mmCIF file of C-alpha atoms in Angstrom:
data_model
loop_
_atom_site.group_PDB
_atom_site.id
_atom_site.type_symbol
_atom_site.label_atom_id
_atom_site.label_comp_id
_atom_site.label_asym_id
_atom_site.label_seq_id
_atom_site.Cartn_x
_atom_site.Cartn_y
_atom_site.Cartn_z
ATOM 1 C CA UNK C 290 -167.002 83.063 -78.714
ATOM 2 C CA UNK C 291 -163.997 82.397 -81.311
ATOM 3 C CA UNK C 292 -164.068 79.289 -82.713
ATOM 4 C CA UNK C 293 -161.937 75.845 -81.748
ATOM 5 C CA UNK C 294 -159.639 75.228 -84.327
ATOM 6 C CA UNK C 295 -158.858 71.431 -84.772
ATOM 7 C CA UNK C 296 -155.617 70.327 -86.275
ATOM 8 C CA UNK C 297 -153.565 67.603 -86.719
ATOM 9 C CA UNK C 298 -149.726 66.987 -87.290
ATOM 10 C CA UNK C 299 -149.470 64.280 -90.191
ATOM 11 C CA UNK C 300 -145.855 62.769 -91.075
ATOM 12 C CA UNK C 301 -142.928 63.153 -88.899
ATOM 13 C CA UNK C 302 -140.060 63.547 -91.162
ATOM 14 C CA UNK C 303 -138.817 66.968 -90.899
ATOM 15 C CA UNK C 304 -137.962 67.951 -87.186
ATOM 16 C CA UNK C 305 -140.122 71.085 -87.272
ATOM 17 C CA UNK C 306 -143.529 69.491 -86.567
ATOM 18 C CA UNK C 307 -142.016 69.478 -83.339
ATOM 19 C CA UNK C 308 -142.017 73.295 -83.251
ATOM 20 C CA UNK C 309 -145.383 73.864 -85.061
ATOM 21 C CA UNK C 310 -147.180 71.458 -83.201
ATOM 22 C CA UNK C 311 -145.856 73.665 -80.100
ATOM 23 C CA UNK C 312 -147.497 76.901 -82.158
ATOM 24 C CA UNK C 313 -150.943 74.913 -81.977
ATOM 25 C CA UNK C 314 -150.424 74.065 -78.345
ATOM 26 C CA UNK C 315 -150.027 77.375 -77.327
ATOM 27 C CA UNK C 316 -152.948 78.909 -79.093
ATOM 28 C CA UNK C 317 -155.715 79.880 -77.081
ATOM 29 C CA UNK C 318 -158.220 78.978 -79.908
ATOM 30 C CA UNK C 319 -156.583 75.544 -81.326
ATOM 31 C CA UNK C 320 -156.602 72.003 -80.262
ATOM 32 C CA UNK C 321 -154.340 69.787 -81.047
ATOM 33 C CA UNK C 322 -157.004 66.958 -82.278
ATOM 34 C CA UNK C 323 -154.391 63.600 -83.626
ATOM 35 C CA UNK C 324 -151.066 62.910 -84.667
ATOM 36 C CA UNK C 325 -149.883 60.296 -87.148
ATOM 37 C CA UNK C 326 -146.785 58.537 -88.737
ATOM 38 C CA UNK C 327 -145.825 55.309 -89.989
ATOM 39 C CA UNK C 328 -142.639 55.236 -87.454
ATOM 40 C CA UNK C 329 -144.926 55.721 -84.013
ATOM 41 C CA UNK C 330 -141.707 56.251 -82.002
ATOM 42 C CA UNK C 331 -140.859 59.725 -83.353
ATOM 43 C CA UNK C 332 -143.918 61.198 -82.306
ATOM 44 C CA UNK C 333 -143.035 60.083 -78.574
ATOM 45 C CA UNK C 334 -141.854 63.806 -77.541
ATOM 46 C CA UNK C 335 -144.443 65.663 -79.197
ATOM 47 C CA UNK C 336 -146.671 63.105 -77.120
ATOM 48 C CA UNK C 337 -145.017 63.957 -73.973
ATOM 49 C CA UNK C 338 -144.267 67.594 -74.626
ATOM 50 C CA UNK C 339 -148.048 68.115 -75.208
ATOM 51 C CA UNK C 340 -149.532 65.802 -73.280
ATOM 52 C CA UNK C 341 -151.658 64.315 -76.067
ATOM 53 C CA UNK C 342 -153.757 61.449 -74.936
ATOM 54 C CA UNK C 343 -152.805 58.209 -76.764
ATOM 55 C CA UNK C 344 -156.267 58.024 -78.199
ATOM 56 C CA UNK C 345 -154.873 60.810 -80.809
ATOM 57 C CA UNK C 346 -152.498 59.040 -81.768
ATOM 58 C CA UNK C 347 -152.233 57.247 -84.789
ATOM 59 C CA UNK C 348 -149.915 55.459 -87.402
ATOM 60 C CA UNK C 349 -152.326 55.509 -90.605
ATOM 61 C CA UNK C 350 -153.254 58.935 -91.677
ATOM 62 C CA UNK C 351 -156.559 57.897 -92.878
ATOM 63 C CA UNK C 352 -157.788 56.843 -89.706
ATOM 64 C CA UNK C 353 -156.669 60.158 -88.052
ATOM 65 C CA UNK C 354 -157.963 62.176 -90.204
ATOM 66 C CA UNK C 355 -161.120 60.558 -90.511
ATOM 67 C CA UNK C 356 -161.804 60.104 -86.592
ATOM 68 C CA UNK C 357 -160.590 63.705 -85.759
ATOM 69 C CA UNK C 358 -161.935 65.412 -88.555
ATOM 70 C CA UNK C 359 -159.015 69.014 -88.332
ATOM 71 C CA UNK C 360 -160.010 71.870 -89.736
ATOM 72 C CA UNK C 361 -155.950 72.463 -90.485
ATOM 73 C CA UNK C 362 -153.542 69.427 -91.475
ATOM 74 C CA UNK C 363 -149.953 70.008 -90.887
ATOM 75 C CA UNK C 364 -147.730 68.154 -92.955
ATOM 76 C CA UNK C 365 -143.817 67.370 -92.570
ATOM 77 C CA UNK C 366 -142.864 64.859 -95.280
ATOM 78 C CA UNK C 367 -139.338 64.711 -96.407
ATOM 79 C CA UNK C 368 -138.858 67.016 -99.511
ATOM 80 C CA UNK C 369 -139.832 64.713 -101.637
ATOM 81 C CA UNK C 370 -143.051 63.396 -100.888
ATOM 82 C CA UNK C 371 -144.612 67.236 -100.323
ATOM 83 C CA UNK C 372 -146.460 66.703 -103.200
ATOM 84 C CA UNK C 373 -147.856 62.671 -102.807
ATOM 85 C CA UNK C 374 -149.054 63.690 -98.694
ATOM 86 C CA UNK C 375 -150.715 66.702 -100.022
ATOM 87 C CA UNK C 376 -152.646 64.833 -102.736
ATOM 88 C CA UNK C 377 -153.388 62.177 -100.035
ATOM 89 C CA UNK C 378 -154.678 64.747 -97.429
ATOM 90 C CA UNK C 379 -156.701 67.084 -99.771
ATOM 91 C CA UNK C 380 -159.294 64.623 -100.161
ATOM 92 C CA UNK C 381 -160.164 64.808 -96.276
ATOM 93 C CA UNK C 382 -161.479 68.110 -96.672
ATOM 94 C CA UNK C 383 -159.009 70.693 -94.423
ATOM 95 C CA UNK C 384 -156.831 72.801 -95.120
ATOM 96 C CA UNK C 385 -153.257 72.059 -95.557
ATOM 97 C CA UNK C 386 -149.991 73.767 -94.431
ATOM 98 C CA UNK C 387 -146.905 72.276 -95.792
ATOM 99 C CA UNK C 388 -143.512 72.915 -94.000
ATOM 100 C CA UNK C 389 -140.990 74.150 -95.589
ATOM 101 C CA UNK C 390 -139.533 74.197 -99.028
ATOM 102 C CA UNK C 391 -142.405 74.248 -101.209
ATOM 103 C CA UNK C 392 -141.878 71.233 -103.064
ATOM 104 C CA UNK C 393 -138.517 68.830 -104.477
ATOM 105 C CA UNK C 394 -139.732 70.718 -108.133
ATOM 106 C CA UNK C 395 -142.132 72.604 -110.098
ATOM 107 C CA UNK C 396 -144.191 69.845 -111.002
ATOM 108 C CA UNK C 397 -145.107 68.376 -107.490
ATOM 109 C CA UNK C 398 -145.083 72.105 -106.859
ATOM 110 C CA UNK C 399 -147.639 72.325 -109.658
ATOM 111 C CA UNK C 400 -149.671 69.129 -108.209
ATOM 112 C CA UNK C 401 -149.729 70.296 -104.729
ATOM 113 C CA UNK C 402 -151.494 73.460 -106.166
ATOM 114 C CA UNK C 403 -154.227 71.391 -108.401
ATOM 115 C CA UNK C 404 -154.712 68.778 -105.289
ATOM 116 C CA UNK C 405 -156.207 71.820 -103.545
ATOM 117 C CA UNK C 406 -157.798 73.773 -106.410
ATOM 118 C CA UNK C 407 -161.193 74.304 -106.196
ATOM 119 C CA UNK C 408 -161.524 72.712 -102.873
ATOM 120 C CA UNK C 409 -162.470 75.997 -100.824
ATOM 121 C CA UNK C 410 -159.602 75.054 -99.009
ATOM 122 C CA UNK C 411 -156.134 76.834 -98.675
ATOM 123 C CA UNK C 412 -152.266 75.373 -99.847
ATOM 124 C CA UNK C 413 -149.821 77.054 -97.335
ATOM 125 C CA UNK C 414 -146.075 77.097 -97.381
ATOM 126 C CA UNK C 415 -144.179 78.051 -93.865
ATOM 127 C CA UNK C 416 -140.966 79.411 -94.007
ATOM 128 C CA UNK C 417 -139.767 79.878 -90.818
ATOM 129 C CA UNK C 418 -137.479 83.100 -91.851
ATOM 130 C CA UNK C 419 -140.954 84.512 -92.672
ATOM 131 C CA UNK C 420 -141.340 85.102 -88.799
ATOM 132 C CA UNK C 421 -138.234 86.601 -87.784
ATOM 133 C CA UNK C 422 -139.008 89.974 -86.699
ATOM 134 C CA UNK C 423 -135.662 91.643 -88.605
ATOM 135 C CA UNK C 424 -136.874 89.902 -92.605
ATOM 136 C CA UNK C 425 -140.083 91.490 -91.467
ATOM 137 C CA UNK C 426 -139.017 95.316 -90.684
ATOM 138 C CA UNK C 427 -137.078 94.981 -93.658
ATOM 139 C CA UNK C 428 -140.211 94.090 -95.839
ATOM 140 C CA UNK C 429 -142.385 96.794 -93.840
ATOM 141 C CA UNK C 430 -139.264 99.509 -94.851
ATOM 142 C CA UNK C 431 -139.643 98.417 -98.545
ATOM 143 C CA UNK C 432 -142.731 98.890 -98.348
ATOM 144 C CA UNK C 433 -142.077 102.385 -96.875
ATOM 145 C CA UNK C 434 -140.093 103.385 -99.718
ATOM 146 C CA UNK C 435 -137.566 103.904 -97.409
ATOM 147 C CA UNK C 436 -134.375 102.580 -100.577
ATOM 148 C CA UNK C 437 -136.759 102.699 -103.214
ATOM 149 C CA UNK C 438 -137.223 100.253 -105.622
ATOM 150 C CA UNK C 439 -135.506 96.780 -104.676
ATOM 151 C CA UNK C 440 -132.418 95.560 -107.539
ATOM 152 C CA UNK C 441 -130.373 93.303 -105.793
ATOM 153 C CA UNK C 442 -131.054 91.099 -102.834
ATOM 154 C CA UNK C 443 -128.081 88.560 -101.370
ATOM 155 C CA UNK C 444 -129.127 85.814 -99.417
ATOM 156 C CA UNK C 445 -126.722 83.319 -97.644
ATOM 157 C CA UNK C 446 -127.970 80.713 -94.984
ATOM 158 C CA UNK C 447 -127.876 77.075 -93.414
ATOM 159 C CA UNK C 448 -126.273 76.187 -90.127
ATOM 160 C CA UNK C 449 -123.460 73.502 -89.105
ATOM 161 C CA UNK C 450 -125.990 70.835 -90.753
ATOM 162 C CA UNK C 451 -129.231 68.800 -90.386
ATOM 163 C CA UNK C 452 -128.075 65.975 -88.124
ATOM 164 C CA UNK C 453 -126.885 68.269 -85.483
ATOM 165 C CA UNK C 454 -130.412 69.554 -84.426
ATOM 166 C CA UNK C 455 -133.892 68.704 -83.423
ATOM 167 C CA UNK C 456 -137.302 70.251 -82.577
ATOM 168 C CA UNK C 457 -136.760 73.318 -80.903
ATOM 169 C CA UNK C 458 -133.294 73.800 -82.406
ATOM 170 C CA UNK C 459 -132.030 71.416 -79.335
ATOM 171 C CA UNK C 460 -128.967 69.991 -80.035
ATOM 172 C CA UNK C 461 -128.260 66.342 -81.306
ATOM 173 C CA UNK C 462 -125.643 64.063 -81.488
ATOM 174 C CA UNK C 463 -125.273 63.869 -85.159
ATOM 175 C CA UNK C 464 -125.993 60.276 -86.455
ATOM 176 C CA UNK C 465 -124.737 58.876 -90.100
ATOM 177 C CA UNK C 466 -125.077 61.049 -92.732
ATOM 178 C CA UNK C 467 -126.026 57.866 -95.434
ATOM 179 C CA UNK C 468 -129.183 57.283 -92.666
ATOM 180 C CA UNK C 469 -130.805 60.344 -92.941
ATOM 181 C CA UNK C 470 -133.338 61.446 -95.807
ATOM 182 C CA UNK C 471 -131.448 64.680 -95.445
ATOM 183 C CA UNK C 472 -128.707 63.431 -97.568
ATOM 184 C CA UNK C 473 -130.985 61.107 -100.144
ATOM 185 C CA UNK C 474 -130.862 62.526 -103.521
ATOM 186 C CA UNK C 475 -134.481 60.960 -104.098
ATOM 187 C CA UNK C 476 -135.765 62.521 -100.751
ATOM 188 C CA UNK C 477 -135.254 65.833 -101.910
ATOM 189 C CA UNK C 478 -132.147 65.939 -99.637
ATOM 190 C CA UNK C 479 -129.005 68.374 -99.591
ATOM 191 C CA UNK C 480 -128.779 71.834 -98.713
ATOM 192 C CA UNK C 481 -129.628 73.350 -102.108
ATOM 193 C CA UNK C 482 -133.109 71.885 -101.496
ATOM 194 C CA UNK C 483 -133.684 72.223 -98.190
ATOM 195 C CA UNK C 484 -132.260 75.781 -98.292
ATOM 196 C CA UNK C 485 -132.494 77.464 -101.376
ATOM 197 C CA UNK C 486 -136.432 78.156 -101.742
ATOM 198 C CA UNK C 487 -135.800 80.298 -98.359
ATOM 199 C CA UNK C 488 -133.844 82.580 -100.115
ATOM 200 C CA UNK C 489 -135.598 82.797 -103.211
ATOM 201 C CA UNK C 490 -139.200 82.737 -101.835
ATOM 202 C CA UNK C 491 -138.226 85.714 -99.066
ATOM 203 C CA UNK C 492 -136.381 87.268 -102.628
ATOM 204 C CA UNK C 493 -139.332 87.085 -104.657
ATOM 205 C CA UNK C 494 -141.500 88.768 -100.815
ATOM 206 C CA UNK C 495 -138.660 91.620 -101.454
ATOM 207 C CA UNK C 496 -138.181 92.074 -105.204
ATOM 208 C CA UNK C 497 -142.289 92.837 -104.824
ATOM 209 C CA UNK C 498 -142.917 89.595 -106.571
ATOM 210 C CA UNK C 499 -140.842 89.749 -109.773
ATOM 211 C CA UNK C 500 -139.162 86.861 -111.365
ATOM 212 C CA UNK C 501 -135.890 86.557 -112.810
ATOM 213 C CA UNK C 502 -134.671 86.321 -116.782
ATOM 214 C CA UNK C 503 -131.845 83.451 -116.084
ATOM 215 C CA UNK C 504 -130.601 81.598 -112.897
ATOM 216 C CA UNK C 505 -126.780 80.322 -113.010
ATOM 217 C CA UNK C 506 -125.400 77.706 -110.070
ATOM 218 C CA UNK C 507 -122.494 75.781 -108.753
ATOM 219 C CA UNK C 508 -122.066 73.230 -105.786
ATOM 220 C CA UNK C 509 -120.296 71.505 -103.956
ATOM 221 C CA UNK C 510 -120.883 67.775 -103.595
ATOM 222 C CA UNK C 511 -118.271 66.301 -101.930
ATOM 223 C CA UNK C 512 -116.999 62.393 -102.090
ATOM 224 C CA UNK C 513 -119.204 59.989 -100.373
ATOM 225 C CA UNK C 514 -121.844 61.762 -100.699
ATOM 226 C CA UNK C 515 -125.310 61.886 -102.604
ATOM 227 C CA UNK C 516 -126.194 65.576 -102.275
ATOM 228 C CA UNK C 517 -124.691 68.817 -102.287
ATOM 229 C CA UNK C 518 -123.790 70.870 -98.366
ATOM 230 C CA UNK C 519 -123.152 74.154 -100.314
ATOM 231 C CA UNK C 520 -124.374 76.160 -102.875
ATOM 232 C CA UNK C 521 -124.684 79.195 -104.804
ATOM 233 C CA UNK C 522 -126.893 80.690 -107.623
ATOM 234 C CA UNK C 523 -127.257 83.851 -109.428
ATOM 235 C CA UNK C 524 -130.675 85.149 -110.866
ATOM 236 C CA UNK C 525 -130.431 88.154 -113.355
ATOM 237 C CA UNK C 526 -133.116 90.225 -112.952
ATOM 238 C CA UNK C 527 -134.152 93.218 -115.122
ATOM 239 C CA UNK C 528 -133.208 95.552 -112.320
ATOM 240 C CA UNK C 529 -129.520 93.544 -112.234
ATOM 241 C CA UNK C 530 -128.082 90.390 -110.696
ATOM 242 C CA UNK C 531 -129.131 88.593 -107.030
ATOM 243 C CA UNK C 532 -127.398 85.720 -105.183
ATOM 244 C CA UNK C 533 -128.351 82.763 -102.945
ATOM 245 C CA UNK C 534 -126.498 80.848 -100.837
ATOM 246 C CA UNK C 535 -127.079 77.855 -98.989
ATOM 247 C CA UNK C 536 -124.294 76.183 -96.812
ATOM 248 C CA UNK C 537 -124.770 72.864 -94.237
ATOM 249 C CA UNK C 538 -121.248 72.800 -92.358
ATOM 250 C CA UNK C 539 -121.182 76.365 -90.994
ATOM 251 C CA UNK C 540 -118.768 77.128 -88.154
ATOM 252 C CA UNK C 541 -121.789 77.946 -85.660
ATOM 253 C CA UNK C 542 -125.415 77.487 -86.259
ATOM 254 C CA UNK C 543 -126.810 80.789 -86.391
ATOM 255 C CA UNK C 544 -129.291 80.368 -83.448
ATOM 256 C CA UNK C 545 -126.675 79.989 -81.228
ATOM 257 C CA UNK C 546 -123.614 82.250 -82.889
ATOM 258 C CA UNK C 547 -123.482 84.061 -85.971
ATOM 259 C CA UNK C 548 -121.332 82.234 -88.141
ATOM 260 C CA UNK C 549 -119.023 84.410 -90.850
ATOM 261 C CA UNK C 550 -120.521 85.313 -93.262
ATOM 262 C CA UNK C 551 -123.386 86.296 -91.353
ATOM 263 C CA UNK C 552 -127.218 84.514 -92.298
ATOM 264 C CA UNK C 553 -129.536 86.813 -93.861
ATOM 265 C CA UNK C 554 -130.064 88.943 -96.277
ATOM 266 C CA UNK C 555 -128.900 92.012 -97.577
ATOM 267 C CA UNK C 556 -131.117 94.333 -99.820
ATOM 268 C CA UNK C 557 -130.120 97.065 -102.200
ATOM 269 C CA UNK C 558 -132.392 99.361 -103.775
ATOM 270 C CA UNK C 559 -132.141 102.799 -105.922
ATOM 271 C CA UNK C 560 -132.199 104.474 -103.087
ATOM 272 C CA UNK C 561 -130.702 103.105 -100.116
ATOM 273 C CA UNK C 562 -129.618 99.678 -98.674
ATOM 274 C CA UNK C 563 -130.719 97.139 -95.637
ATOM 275 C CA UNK C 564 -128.864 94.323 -93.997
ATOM 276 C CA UNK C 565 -131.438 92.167 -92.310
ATOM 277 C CA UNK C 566 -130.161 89.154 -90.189
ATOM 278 C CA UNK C 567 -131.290 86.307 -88.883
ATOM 279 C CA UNK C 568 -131.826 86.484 -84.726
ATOM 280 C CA UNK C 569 -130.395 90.508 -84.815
ATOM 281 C CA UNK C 570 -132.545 92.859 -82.813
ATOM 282 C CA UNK C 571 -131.688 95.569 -85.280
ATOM 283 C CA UNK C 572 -131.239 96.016 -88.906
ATOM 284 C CA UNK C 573 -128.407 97.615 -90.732
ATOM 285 C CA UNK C 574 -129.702 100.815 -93.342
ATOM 286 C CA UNK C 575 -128.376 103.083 -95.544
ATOM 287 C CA UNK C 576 -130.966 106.240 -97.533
ATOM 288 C CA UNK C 577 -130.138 108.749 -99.475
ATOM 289 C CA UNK C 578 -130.563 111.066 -96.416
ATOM 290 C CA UNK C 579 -128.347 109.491 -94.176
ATOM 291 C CA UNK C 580 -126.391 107.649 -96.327
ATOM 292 C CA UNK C 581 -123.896 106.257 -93.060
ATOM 293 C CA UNK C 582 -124.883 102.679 -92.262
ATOM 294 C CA UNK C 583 -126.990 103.224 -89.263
ATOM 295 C CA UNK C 584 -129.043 100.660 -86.788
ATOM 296 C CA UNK C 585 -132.977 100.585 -86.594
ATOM 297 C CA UNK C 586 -134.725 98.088 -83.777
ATOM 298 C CA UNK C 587 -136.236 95.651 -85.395
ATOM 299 C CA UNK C 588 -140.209 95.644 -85.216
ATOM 300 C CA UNK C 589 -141.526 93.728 -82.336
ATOM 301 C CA UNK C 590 -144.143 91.152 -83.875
ATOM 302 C CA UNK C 591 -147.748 90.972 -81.611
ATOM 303 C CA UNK C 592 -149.902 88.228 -82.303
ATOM 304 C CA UNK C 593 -151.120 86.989 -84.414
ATOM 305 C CA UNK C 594 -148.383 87.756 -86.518
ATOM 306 C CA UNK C 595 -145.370 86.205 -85.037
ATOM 307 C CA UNK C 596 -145.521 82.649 -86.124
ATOM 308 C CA UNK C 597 -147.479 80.922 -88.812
ATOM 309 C CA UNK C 598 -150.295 79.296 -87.174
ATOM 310 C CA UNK C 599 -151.529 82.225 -85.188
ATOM 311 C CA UNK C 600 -151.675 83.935 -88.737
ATOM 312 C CA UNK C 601 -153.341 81.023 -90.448
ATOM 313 C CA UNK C 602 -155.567 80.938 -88.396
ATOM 314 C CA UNK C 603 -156.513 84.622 -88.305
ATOM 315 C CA UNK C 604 -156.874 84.425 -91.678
ATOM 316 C CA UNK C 605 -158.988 81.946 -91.927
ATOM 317 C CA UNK C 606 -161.274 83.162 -88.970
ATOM 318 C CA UNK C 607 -161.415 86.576 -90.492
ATOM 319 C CA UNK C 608 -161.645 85.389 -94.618
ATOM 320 C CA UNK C 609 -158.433 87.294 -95.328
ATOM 321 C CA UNK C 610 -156.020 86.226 -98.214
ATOM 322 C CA UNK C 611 -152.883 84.392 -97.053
ATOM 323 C CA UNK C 612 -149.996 86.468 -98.930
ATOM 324 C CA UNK C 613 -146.418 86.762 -99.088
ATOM 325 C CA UNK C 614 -143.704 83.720 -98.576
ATOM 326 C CA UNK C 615 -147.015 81.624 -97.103
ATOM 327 C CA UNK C 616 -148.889 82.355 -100.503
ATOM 328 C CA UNK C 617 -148.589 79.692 -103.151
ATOM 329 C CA UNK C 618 -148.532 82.266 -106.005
ATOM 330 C CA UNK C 619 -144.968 83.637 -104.647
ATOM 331 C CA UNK C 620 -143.680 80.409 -103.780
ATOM 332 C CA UNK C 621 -144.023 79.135 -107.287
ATOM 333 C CA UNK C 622 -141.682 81.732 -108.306
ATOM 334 C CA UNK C 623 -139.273 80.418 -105.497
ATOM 335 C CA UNK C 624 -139.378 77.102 -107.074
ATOM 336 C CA UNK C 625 -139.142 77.984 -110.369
ATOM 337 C CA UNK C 626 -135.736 79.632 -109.156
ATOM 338 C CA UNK C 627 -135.364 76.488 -107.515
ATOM 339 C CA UNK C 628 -135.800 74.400 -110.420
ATOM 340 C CA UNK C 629 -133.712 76.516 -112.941
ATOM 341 C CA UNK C 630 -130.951 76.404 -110.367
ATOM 342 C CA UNK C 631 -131.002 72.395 -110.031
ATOM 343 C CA UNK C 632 -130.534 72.303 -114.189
ATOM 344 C CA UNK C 633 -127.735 74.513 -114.131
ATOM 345 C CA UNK C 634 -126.257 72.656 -111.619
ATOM 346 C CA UNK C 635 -126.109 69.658 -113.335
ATOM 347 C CA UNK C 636 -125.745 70.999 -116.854
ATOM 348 C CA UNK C 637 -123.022 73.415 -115.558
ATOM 349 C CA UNK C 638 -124.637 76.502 -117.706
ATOM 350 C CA UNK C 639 -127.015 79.297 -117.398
ATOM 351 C CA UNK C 640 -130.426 78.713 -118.392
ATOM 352 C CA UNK C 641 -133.857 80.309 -118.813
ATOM 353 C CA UNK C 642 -136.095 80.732 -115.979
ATOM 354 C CA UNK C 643 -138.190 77.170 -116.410
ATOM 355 C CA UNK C 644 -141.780 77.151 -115.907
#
């Protein structure tokens, strides 16, 4: 008989709790065991879209997560408190899956990593783009060999901005921009932060885990505002130069319409290329024997590997490392891109790799 899974959602912040907490409530093998946030009226539709009895819920952490006891803590801070929730969970005992990006920089990357250390207990990072079944037939034909060894990837994504969008990718009507922590430079906001470690963490999954020599970025900050809603960095690799893009103010969001440029990625190796796409049912390829640009259906993802809980938890059920963009150890080359990035930014230079 497989084991009950308890876990609890922990800080409302970031819209996608919405969507994970859905993961857990769909999983044959996981109960959804409390909630908790300080603001007890954004965890009304979660409430009502899981039917979780009000005796779950909670507005101090501590009492959550000391009543419930979860195996697996899901945490949603804004950006920049990643790294103060984790050090305030760890203590309880469970494990700890942050959503996306890692951290707001190295160093709470660096303390979210010693919070769990030694602990027996697992630090993991969800990047949605991690499940979408194209990135993922275009990391199983690297893999392959099928363009040989990776030297470039190009990354370019966002959507028409935070404030248009909830849980589910339902759409909002978008409220003031100088209300949200999504445009608070001290809340990790802006859409270099809340962007950019997708593109470099899913980089660093397809460049095999390699970091780069230098990082150089621009953005655009416009009047009025605290943070950037577009960006762009270059890393120079051994193999040769890769670029990220992040962009808040698209035409379309992506789930709904490709937007021009399209969001994904495209990879180029010594042997071959692949465009992979966000929401495509097919991926783009070019090898040296059939060099046209030709279509491959994407792979179709079984559980449990099409979202990140099922695959947490199969992990942890079956004592099997948790690797790739999930894995702490290739996230903290994402950040470090991250990072590097940020300081060019402001000191309007290439630098060094930091970290």
């Amino acid at each position: 008989m497989n084991k009950k899974w308890k876990i609890a959602g922990v800080n409302f912040d970031h819209m996608h709790m919405g969507d994970l907490l859905r993961q857990v409530f769909e999983h044959p093998d996981a109960e959804i065991v409390g909630i908790s946030d300080e603001q007890p009226v954004r965890m009304e539709d979660a409430i009502q879209n899981f039917s979780i009895p009000r005796d779950r819920v909670f507005a101090d952490y501590r009492e959550c997560l000391e009543k419930t006891k979860p195996d697996l803590v899901i945490l949603c801070p804004a950006t920049a408190d990643h790294a103060v929730w984790t050090e305030r969970v760890a203590p309880f005992g469970a494990h700890i899956l942050v959503e996306k990006p890692f951290a707001a920089s190295l160093a709470d990357a660096d303390r979210m990593i010693a919070a769990l250390a030694g602990t027996g207990r697992e630090l993991i990072i969800n990047w949605p783009l991690r499940w979408y079944p194209s990135h993922v037939t275009a990391r199983r034909l690297i893999d392959e060999g099928c363009i040989g060894d990776v030297i470039e990837v190009h990354y370019y994504d966002g959507n028409r901005g935070p404030l248009r969008h909830g849980a589910d990718k339902v759409e909002t009507e978008p409220g003031k921009k100088s209300e949200s922590w999504f445009y608070q430079k001290s809340r990790g906001g802006g859409s270099m932060m809340d962007y950019l470690g997708y593109g470099t963490t899913l980089g660093t999954w397809f460049h095999g885990g390699r970091a780069p020599i230098e990082v150089v970025s621009l953005v655009d900050q416009r009047d009025g505002l605290e943070v950037d809603e577009h960006s762009i960095t270059i890393a120079r690799y051994a193999s040769g130069l890769s670029k990220f893009e992040t962009r808040w103010g698209m035409f379309s969001d992506p789930w709904a319409q490709q937007p021009q440029p399209k969001c994904g990625f495209v990879i180029v190796g010594t042997h071959g290329t692949i465009s992979s796409y966000d929401y495509e049912a097919v991926v783009r390829v070019q090898t040296m024997q059939r060099p046209e640009t030709h279509k491959l259906p994407v792979d179709a993802l079984e559980p449990p590997f099409n979202n990140p809980i099922q695959y947490v938890l199969h992990c942890l059920e079956n004592g099997k490392k948790i690797d790739g963009p999930l894995s702490p150890e290739i996230c903290r080359i994402g950040q470090q891109i991250v990072d590097s990035a940020v300081l060019s930014a402001r000191e309007k230079r290439a630098v060094p790799l930091v970290g």
